[in-house]
Amino acid sequence: MKPETLRYRRLALVSYLLLLLWVALWHSTLREPQPYSLLFIFLLYIVPLLLPMRGIFKAKPYTHAWANFITLFYIIHGITVAYAVPHERWFAITELVLSTSMFVGCSLFARHRGKELGLSLPKLKQVMEQEKSRFKQ
């Protein structure tokens, strides 16, 4: 693995673990008691982050790429809470910073590692030429 790719992997992995820890800490102990149970908090905030754990630990570029869809939930949540709940603004900003760094790390790792492994998608021009040649026969 190239040094640049390894740097993005570390960014993705560290920010992933810190985001997982931060979300669990914030929603279980730091915020005011809520009318819903810890099971609800676990299912809504923790479980989505656990889904890509295996692939992220194994440095699979495909998992890093689709983990970004999950990360978008935490980015949106952080923006919403930072705007709407003034007394939790710094908690939300922390979540926003961690989720954004995870998004950047996962995106760049998936891109660079995918290129190293030759997993890139074909160009549209190439696909169109293949389709044309297939129908001309």
PDB file of N, CA and C in Angstrom, residues 26-27 31 45 75-93 95:
ATOM      1  N   TRP A  26     -21.877  10.330  23.770  1.00  0.00           N
ATOM      2  CA  TRP A  26     -22.785  11.478  23.743  1.00  0.00           C
ATOM      3  C   TRP A  26     -24.225  11.071  24.040  1.00  0.00           C
ATOM      4  N   HIS A  27     -24.700  10.051  23.348  1.00  0.00           N
ATOM      5  CA  HIS A  27     -26.107   9.690  23.468  1.00  0.00           C
ATOM      6  C   HIS A  27     -26.421   8.831  24.682  1.00  0.00           C
ATOM      7  N   ARG A  31     -25.729  13.656  27.286  1.00  0.00           N
ATOM      8  CA  ARG A  31     -26.938  14.446  27.058  1.00  0.00           C
ATOM      9  C   ARG A  31     -27.926  14.251  28.201  1.00  0.00           C
ATOM     10  N   TYR A  45     -28.407   4.973  16.638  1.00  0.00           N
ATOM     11  CA  TYR A  45     -27.136   5.693  16.488  1.00  0.00           C
ATOM     12  C   TYR A  45     -25.895   4.804  16.426  1.00  0.00           C
ATOM     13  N   ILE A  75     -23.419  13.267   9.483  1.00  0.00           N
ATOM     14  CA  ILE A  75     -23.161  14.648   9.060  1.00  0.00           C
ATOM     15  C   ILE A  75     -24.453  15.459   9.140  1.00  0.00           C
ATOM     16  N   ILE A  76     -25.529  14.914   8.616  1.00  0.00           N
ATOM     17  CA  ILE A  76     -26.819  15.609   8.667  1.00  0.00           C
ATOM     18  C   ILE A  76     -27.283  15.787  10.107  1.00  0.00           C
ATOM     19  N   HIS A  77     -27.116  14.760  10.921  1.00  0.00           N
ATOM     20  CA  HIS A  77     -27.497  14.848  12.332  1.00  0.00           C
ATOM     21  C   HIS A  77     -26.700  15.936  13.037  1.00  0.00           C
ATOM     22  N   GLY A  78     -25.406  15.981  12.801  1.00  0.00           N
ATOM     23  CA  GLY A  78     -24.561  16.992  13.434  1.00  0.00           C
ATOM     24  C   GLY A  78     -24.952  18.402  13.035  1.00  0.00           C
ATOM     25  N   ILE A  79     -25.222  18.610  11.759  1.00  0.00           N
ATOM     26  CA  ILE A  79     -25.632  19.935  11.291  1.00  0.00           C
ATOM     27  C   ILE A  79     -26.966  20.333  11.918  1.00  0.00           C
ATOM     28  N   THR A  80     -27.901  19.397  11.947  1.00  0.00           N
ATOM     29  CA  THR A  80     -29.227  19.684  12.488  1.00  0.00           C
ATOM     30  C   THR A  80     -29.175  20.019  13.968  1.00  0.00           C
ATOM     31  N   VAL A  81     -28.465  19.224  14.748  1.00  0.00           N
ATOM     32  CA  VAL A  81     -28.378  19.469  16.188  1.00  0.00           C
ATOM     33  C   VAL A  81     -27.594  20.749  16.471  1.00  0.00           C
ATOM     34  N   ALA A  82     -26.543  20.998  15.725  1.00  0.00           N
ATOM     35  CA  ALA A  82     -25.770  22.232  15.931  1.00  0.00           C
ATOM     36  C   ALA A  82     -26.632  23.463  15.686  1.00  0.00           C
ATOM     37  N   TYR A  83     -27.544  23.362  14.751  1.00  0.00           N
ATOM     38  CA  TYR A  83     -28.411  24.498  14.441  1.00  0.00           C
ATOM     39  C   TYR A  83     -29.599  24.601  15.412  1.00  0.00           C
ATOM     40  N   ALA A  84     -30.192  23.458  15.764  1.00  0.00           N
ATOM     41  CA  ALA A  84     -31.473  23.477  16.476  1.00  0.00           C
ATOM     42  C   ALA A  84     -31.380  23.350  17.991  1.00  0.00           C
ATOM     43  N   VAL A  85     -30.297  22.807  18.516  1.00  0.00           N
ATOM     44  CA  VAL A  85     -30.194  22.569  19.961  1.00  0.00           C
ATOM     45  C   VAL A  85     -28.954  23.294  20.482  1.00  0.00           C
ATOM     46  N   PRO A  86     -29.119  24.530  20.935  1.00  0.00           N
ATOM     47  CA  PRO A  86     -27.957  25.348  21.329  1.00  0.00           C
ATOM     48  C   PRO A  86     -27.117  24.743  22.452  1.00  0.00           C
ATOM     49  N   HIS A  87     -27.738  24.078  23.428  1.00  0.00           N
ATOM     50  CA  HIS A  87     -26.954  23.556  24.548  1.00  0.00           C
ATOM     51  C   HIS A  87     -26.186  22.284  24.199  1.00  0.00           C
ATOM     52  N   GLU A  88     -26.421  21.713  23.008  1.00  0.00           N
ATOM     53  CA  GLU A  88     -25.650  20.542  22.552  1.00  0.00           C
ATOM     54  C   GLU A  88     -24.817  20.870  21.312  1.00  0.00           C
ATOM     55  N   ARG A  89     -24.643  22.141  21.047  1.00  0.00           N
ATOM     56  CA  ARG A  89     -23.969  22.581  19.822  1.00  0.00           C
ATOM     57  C   ARG A  89     -22.544  22.016  19.720  1.00  0.00           C
ATOM     58  N   TRP A  90     -21.761  22.066  20.804  1.00  0.00           N
ATOM     59  CA  TRP A  90     -20.372  21.595  20.740  1.00  0.00           C
ATOM     60  C   TRP A  90     -20.290  20.085  20.613  1.00  0.00           C
ATOM     61  N   PHE A  91     -21.272  19.376  21.168  1.00  0.00           N
ATOM     62  CA  PHE A  91     -21.333  17.923  20.962  1.00  0.00           C
ATOM     63  C   PHE A  91     -21.563  17.634  19.472  1.00  0.00           C
ATOM     64  N   ALA A  92     -22.484  18.396  18.879  1.00  0.00           N
ATOM     65  CA  ALA A  92     -22.818  18.204  17.470  1.00  0.00           C
ATOM     66  C   ALA A  92     -21.648  18.594  16.563  1.00  0.00           C
ATOM     67  N   ILE A  93     -20.945  19.657  16.913  1.00  0.00           N
ATOM     68  CA  ILE A  93     -19.792  20.068  16.105  1.00  0.00           C
ATOM     69  C   ILE A  93     -18.703  19.000  16.154  1.00  0.00           C
ATOM     70  N   GLU A  95     -19.261  15.794  16.542  1.00  0.00           N
ATOM     71  CA  GLU A  95     -19.765  14.736  15.672  1.00  0.00           C
ATOM     72  C   GLU A  95     -19.571  15.112  14.201  1.00  0.00           C
TER      73      GLU A  95
END
